[in-house]
Amino acid sequence: MVSVAEMPEITSPIIVNQPEPIPKSEIERGMIEIEQLDFKYGAHQVLHDVTLSIPARAVTAFIGPSGCGKTTLLRCLNRMNDLIDSAHITRGSIRIEGIDINAPGVDVVDLRRRVGMVFQKSNPFPKSIFDNVAYGLRIAGVTKRTLIDEAVEKSLRSSALWEEVKDRLHVSGYGLSGGQQQRLCIARALAVEPEIVLMDEPCSALDPIATAKVEELIRQLKEQYTIVIVTHNMQQAGRCSDHTAFFYLGRLIEFDGTAKIFSNPAQRQTEEYITGRFG
Amino acid sequence: MTFPRMLPPMEGVADPRTLIPARTSSRRAQAALEQGIKAFFGGNALVAVIVLALITIFLFREGFGFFGQNLANLRLYRQAGLEYVDIIRGVSAKHEALSRSLSEIRLREVRTMEKRNAPVEEINAALAPFDQFATAFSDTAENLHGIVSDLTDQASALKEALFARAELLAQRNQLEHSAAQAAAAKIIVPEVDRTAALASLREGSANFESVSAEMTAQLYSLLAQAPPLPDPAAQKAFEQWKTRTREYLAGLPAASEKLRTWSPDAPIPWYRSISSFLFGREWVTASFWQDWYGIIPLLVGSILVSIVALIIAVPLGVASAVYVSEIASSHEKRLIKPYIEFISAIPSVVLGFFGIAVVGQAVRTASQSSFFKWVSFFPISERLNIFTAGCLLALMAVPTIFTLSEDALRNVPRGFKEASYALGANRLQTIGRVLVPASLSGIVSAVLLGLGRVIGETMVVLLCAGNRIAIPDFTQGLGSIFQPVHTMTGIIAQEMGEVVRGSTHYRALFMVGLVLFTITLGINYLAQKFVTRYRMSIG
Amino acid sequence: MIAIASNSRRVRRIEGVIFWLLRLATYFILACATYIFLDIGIKGSRTVFTSTPPFINLPFLTEPPQTLYVFAYEGKKMTLSDRQFRQWKVEHAGTEVEASSIAYSAGGIWPCIVGTALLVIGSMALALGIGISSAIYLSEYSRNGRLIRLVRIAILNLAGVPSIVFGLFGFGLFVIFFGWNVSLIAGWFTLGLMVLPAIITASEESLRAVPQGLREGSLALGASKWQTIRKNVLPYAMPGILTSSILGIARVAGETAPIMFTAAYAMKDEMPWQVAHWTDFFFQGVMALPYHIYVVSSKIPQNEYTERVQYGSAFVFLFLVMLIALTSIVLRERSRSRLSW
């Protein structure tokens, strides 16, 4: 619990003007390194020896046929798999900004705040739109009304929802359309100012227009956030990602720039999948 | 515990610290709190296991002493010669039973004569020879009864003395164990001359053989000059009675033989204590002579009451479940479902009271009406009987069966139903051939849970089952469900308040509770099995 | 085609008949229940209500039970309660009357109402506290280990244990082993433990009905487990939990067997608050409505004098329990239509 007095005052909600040179360290803010990761559900191994470096402030797409482990890998990144009994990493490590997130001293609550997540099925809380977005802040102990108001507006603007909902912030989030609900979930995730946003097939339940809006949003967000998106939709990966990782049967088959993967994949399996010969 | 921040904020990106500070040590306390909360909830969840364990432990703790005490009880029965006396008593009791049958035959004769509107004097005159015969018959056992009552007194006295001695011995042992030798020595344990007492017992019965021989002779001559009866049906019953009497007389030497070979010191094996409980056909408590703790009459009572209740409740419950889930309009549904659930909230004691005040009387009145004249066992004599209790218990079981069956029917995947309709089946065919079979194991589990509720119900049976501790007379066929019984739950409720703590009787009641507990656990287990099967069958 | 048509007409007739039979069975159940409600309602309201203002028989609701004296005096039949009879004797000193006494048949049922209320409050507080906590643990914290399986099996089986066995258990553990004797606190624990499995099951069901997405969404925002439960699970499960607890109240209030030898007295002169020391409050037996009904319907004869108290108590009791049950059912129907995920 943090008292208001401890809270640093800010004048501008977005930009903190503090031009400092970025150190030329190999560790970059928001970067994720996965090394030789094995993952099991009980006795069933779903990830085999995955090694992958996800660049910061870019959109990385995970593609592959159903059951290839891409969602599992995504959920490893904010340790959401902790919630599932009998699911565990058996080998390898995941480092975010150089810190092994599975190390014993790591505070998983803090990790999750910094690695936001948007789920396949939009899951707004049965609260008002405002309370949905403010939830994460209140949980973190932010009590000052003005701070929350600002953050909510900022997040709703970032998720391109502000104009649509600004007059009805206090009605239930359930009243929104599917696409709006999903964008509300994105806004909710952004409100706690994560560095990384994980998206698990965010558009699978949306119609084409809503999908287009969310995709547009994703393209904008990569300016500030590292985005990892799992998708079934090849076009979507092509449209909005910078890098693409192709998974098959729990293995990372190929990882490269999206343009390269889609035009000239190195692996035969990738090509077959992309051209729609299986999957 | 903090997830460390490695880099300073970057240009153009809001520093998360601006809004939410990184976790500090106060958060560490919070993490500890989280652990504490988890432990607290977990501890509460353990309560359920602990309670189940405690229930089992306490039923066993209080109940298992029963077997030891009951064994002592049975041994005393033999050592004090009560068993010996009971052999003779058995002979005399059979004689009395025959005597009673004679009066029943007389009653039947009187009824047929009354139907012919014969005046009382005529009836009495016609039956005078028969009455004479009956009186002569019961007189023949005079000497036998004398022996029994003498010996009863003697054996009782011996039992009392032996019992008192055993108590004192136990007291002294306890004192010796607690090293109070002086106090222990003060307790004088009187010697009981068992051999002398038993010898006098045998002496008193020595003339049993002569008495029985004399009685045999008298009875044979009586049988030879038995008067005929005018009514053919009564005459037939009388003939049957004569055969039974001859069988009785033929059995007398066997009784004498038993008396000769009986030994007070023959050992009673330990398992008799268990078998006499589980298979004993008598539950007699607080008796001056000998207590018997046989669960059979109670078990049979419980089972009969439950069977009657289920026979009524299952068709009604399942039919209404089918009706509500498949046929009723949504209006009806909204009314019927809550109403039937509402029934399940009627307190059992109110139902029991209703049974006493209304149902019992109604059943008896109905049985007396001319409409039911053709039923052989009507009119009934007891208004509180198995049937009365069963009817009320059915009303308690219906909501359980209804609610769970309706759930099972409703949860059958819609695809099953649609596939059936698509093949041109009508609603009845779809219900009968698709829905009910698919949810059958769910319905069976509902019935089992209904049975569990009925067999464990206390107040209704305590108030309405008649509370006569006896196995119903099954020779009456269906009529046996109009006899009063006592049940396992009823006996606990009725007798628990009055027993001496730690006595054999007290422990016997705990044993009954244990049996009840085991039975309901078994029923529950079966019901769960069926639920699992139901889930598999609907995929 | 014609053959099929005629056949289908016959089939339809059979269908109609069977549907009517099913309907008959359903309405037969409703009719039986309605008859019980009406019988007790009508006969009971003769006791509970009066034809003159204030229309409610206040003495019946506010007085303790008393013995009824019936005797003939100067050609009139007198029915007086214990207190009235003593007063009458003082007034008519010297007249000898032969009065027949009928226990419990005069006065009211106030101590029974109070006792039942005390029993319900205590045992529900106990059961709700432990029950909801256990449910939270089972649904939110536990992993499917062997111990948890054991807990679940225990709960499932406990739910089917007959109330009289709980009574025996309470008698063995609380009354005898702990030496609490027949007391309010022994009754609380016995009833509380009896209703516990139902509360745990219902609460867990309500908690599980909250979609997993809400939990994940909250956790993904950096909420701790307890924050998630407190802010994003419990509020949505609470209506369900409370509704089923109300049904638990109806059950606790309605049971007789468990309190017969753990908490209930057939007759007690003092009210529960008339105790010498405050701790005695917990260790006193109380009168309770269900037990009172058992006593008046089995221990005294059925006649015109006893009907008043028998039907009156049954009516009041049935009314209270049904009111609780009705509240629960109405609340549930309402929340069912409101909350759907």
Tab-separated table of C-alpha atoms in Angstrom, chain A residues 54-177:
chain	number	residue	atom	x	y	z
A	54	ILE	CA	12.180	-11.126	-28.870
A	55	PRO	CA	13.283	-7.626	-29.761
A	56	ALA	CA	12.051	-4.669	-27.811
A	57	ARG	CA	9.529	-2.166	-29.106
A	58	ALA	CA	8.465	-4.203	-32.038
A	59	VAL	CA	5.622	-6.567	-32.787
A	60	THR	CA	6.549	-10.217	-32.776
A	61	ALA	CA	3.996	-12.702	-34.012
A	62	PHE	CA	3.841	-16.359	-32.995
A	63	ILE	CA	2.218	-18.442	-35.693
A	64	GLY	CA	1.697	-22.122	-36.163
A	65	PRO	CA	-1.015	-24.752	-36.279
A	66	SER	CA	-3.265	-25.379	-33.265
A	67	GLY	CA	-1.567	-27.129	-30.389
A	68	CYS	CA	1.920	-26.124	-31.460
A	69	GLY	CA	2.616	-24.485	-28.115
A	70	LYS	CA	2.528	-20.836	-29.103
A	71	THR	CA	-0.071	-19.834	-26.527
A	72	THR	CA	1.750	-21.837	-23.894
A	73	LEU	CA	4.940	-19.985	-24.657
A	74	LEU	CA	3.114	-16.678	-24.482
A	75	ARG	CA	1.665	-17.553	-21.101
A	76	CYS	CA	5.142	-18.472	-19.896
A	77	LEU	CA	6.227	-14.900	-20.450
A	78	ASN	CA	4.110	-13.548	-17.606
A	79	ARG	CA	4.002	-16.819	-15.732
A	80	MET	CA	0.284	-17.233	-16.287
A	81	ASN	CA	0.936	-20.946	-16.459
A	82	ASP	CA	1.520	-20.886	-12.714
A	83	LEU	CA	-2.251	-20.990	-12.435
A	84	ILE	CA	-2.438	-24.348	-14.132
A	85	ASP	CA	-1.791	-27.390	-12.020
A	86	SER	CA	0.882	-29.748	-13.205
A	87	ALA	CA	2.207	-27.264	-15.763
A	88	HIS	CA	5.857	-26.428	-15.400
A	89	ILE	CA	9.067	-25.488	-17.145
A	90	THR	CA	11.455	-28.396	-17.034
A	91	ARG	CA	14.506	-26.837	-18.610
A	92	GLY	CA	15.793	-23.543	-19.874
A	93	SER	CA	15.079	-19.975	-18.862
A	94	ILE	CA	13.201	-16.856	-19.824
A	95	ARG	CA	14.897	-13.560	-19.198
A	96	ILE	CA	13.184	-10.257	-19.413
A	97	GLU	CA	15.630	-7.397	-19.427
A	98	GLY	CA	18.219	-9.863	-18.314
A	99	ILE	CA	16.333	-11.109	-15.273
A	100	ASP	CA	15.312	-14.741	-15.120
A	101	ILE	CA	11.622	-14.462	-14.429
A	102	ASN	CA	11.446	-17.949	-12.966
A	103	ALA	CA	14.164	-17.322	-10.425
A	104	PRO	CA	12.973	-17.927	-6.884
A	105	GLY	CA	13.233	-14.320	-5.735
A	106	VAL	CA	11.124	-12.867	-8.487
A	107	ASP	CA	7.879	-11.236	-7.469
A	108	VAL	CA	5.369	-12.651	-9.909
A	109	VAL	CA	2.829	-9.948	-9.127
A	110	ASP	CA	5.292	-7.257	-10.122
A	111	LEU	CA	6.244	-9.231	-13.218
A	112	ARG	CA	2.664	-9.434	-14.358
A	113	ARG	CA	2.140	-5.757	-13.913
A	114	ARG	CA	5.026	-5.102	-16.219
A	115	VAL	CA	4.091	-7.752	-18.711
A	116	GLY	CA	0.496	-7.011	-19.599
A	117	MET	CA	-1.755	-9.479	-21.294
A	118	VAL	CA	-4.777	-9.376	-23.582
A	119	PHE	CA	-6.746	-12.582	-23.801
A	120	GLN	CA	-8.294	-14.414	-26.679
A	121	LYS	CA	-11.763	-14.005	-25.295
A	122	SER	CA	-12.288	-10.447	-24.214
A	123	ASN	CA	-12.831	-10.515	-20.493
A	124	PRO	CA	-13.907	-7.140	-19.189
A	125	PHE	CA	-14.813	-7.222	-15.514
A	126	PRO	CA	-18.489	-6.793	-14.723
A	127	LYS	CA	-17.796	-3.221	-13.694
A	128	SER	CA	-18.099	0.125	-15.379
A	129	ILE	CA	-15.744	1.023	-18.211
A	130	PHE	CA	-13.934	3.440	-15.943
A	131	ASP	CA	-13.527	0.916	-13.147
A	132	ASN	CA	-12.267	-1.653	-15.596
A	133	VAL	CA	-9.421	0.567	-16.657
A	134	ALA	CA	-8.770	1.870	-13.167
A	135	TYR	CA	-8.710	-1.620	-11.686
A	136	GLY	CA	-5.010	-2.234	-12.158
A	137	LEU	CA	-4.078	1.116	-10.698
A	138	ARG	CA	-6.250	0.699	-7.658
A	139	ILE	CA	-4.848	-2.764	-7.129
A	140	ALA	CA	-1.380	-1.264	-7.186
A	141	GLY	CA	-2.362	1.119	-4.467
A	142	VAL	CA	-2.952	4.291	-6.467
A	143	THR	CA	-5.669	6.149	-4.645
A	144	LYS	CA	-5.472	9.675	-5.900
A	145	ARG	CA	-8.531	10.391	-7.953
A	146	THR	CA	-6.898	12.808	-10.413
A	147	LEU	CA	-4.093	10.397	-11.162
A	148	ILE	CA	-6.544	7.664	-11.916
A	149	ASP	CA	-8.705	9.913	-14.068
A	150	GLU	CA	-5.715	10.913	-16.134
A	151	ALA	CA	-4.438	7.404	-16.514
A	152	VAL	CA	-7.842	6.106	-17.555
A	153	GLU	CA	-8.229	8.761	-20.200
A	154	LYS	CA	-4.725	8.215	-21.461
A	155	SER	CA	-5.191	4.468	-21.716
A	156	LEU	CA	-8.547	4.757	-23.417
A	157	ARG	CA	-7.021	7.190	-25.895
A	158	SER	CA	-4.099	4.865	-26.545
A	159	SER	CA	-6.482	2.038	-27.256
A	160	ALA	CA	-8.524	4.295	-29.546
A	161	LEU	CA	-11.615	3.846	-27.483
A	162	TRP	CA	-11.841	7.231	-25.851
A	163	GLU	CA	-13.968	8.909	-28.448
A	164	GLU	CA	-16.459	6.080	-28.410
A	165	VAL	CA	-16.923	5.765	-24.670
A	166	LYS	CA	-16.034	9.111	-23.131
A	167	ASP	CA	-19.698	9.913	-22.525
A	168	ARG	CA	-20.528	6.670	-20.853
A	169	LEU	CA	-17.533	5.846	-18.738
A	170	HIS	CA	-19.711	4.701	-15.903
A	171	VAL	CA	-21.837	2.152	-17.685
A	172	SER	CA	-20.956	-1.512	-17.574
A	173	GLY	CA	-18.186	-2.752	-19.808
A	174	TYR	CA	-20.529	-5.535	-20.817
A	175	GLY	CA	-22.575	-3.081	-22.824
A	176	LEU	CA	-19.801	-2.599	-25.384
A	177	SER	CA	-19.535	-4.440	-28.660
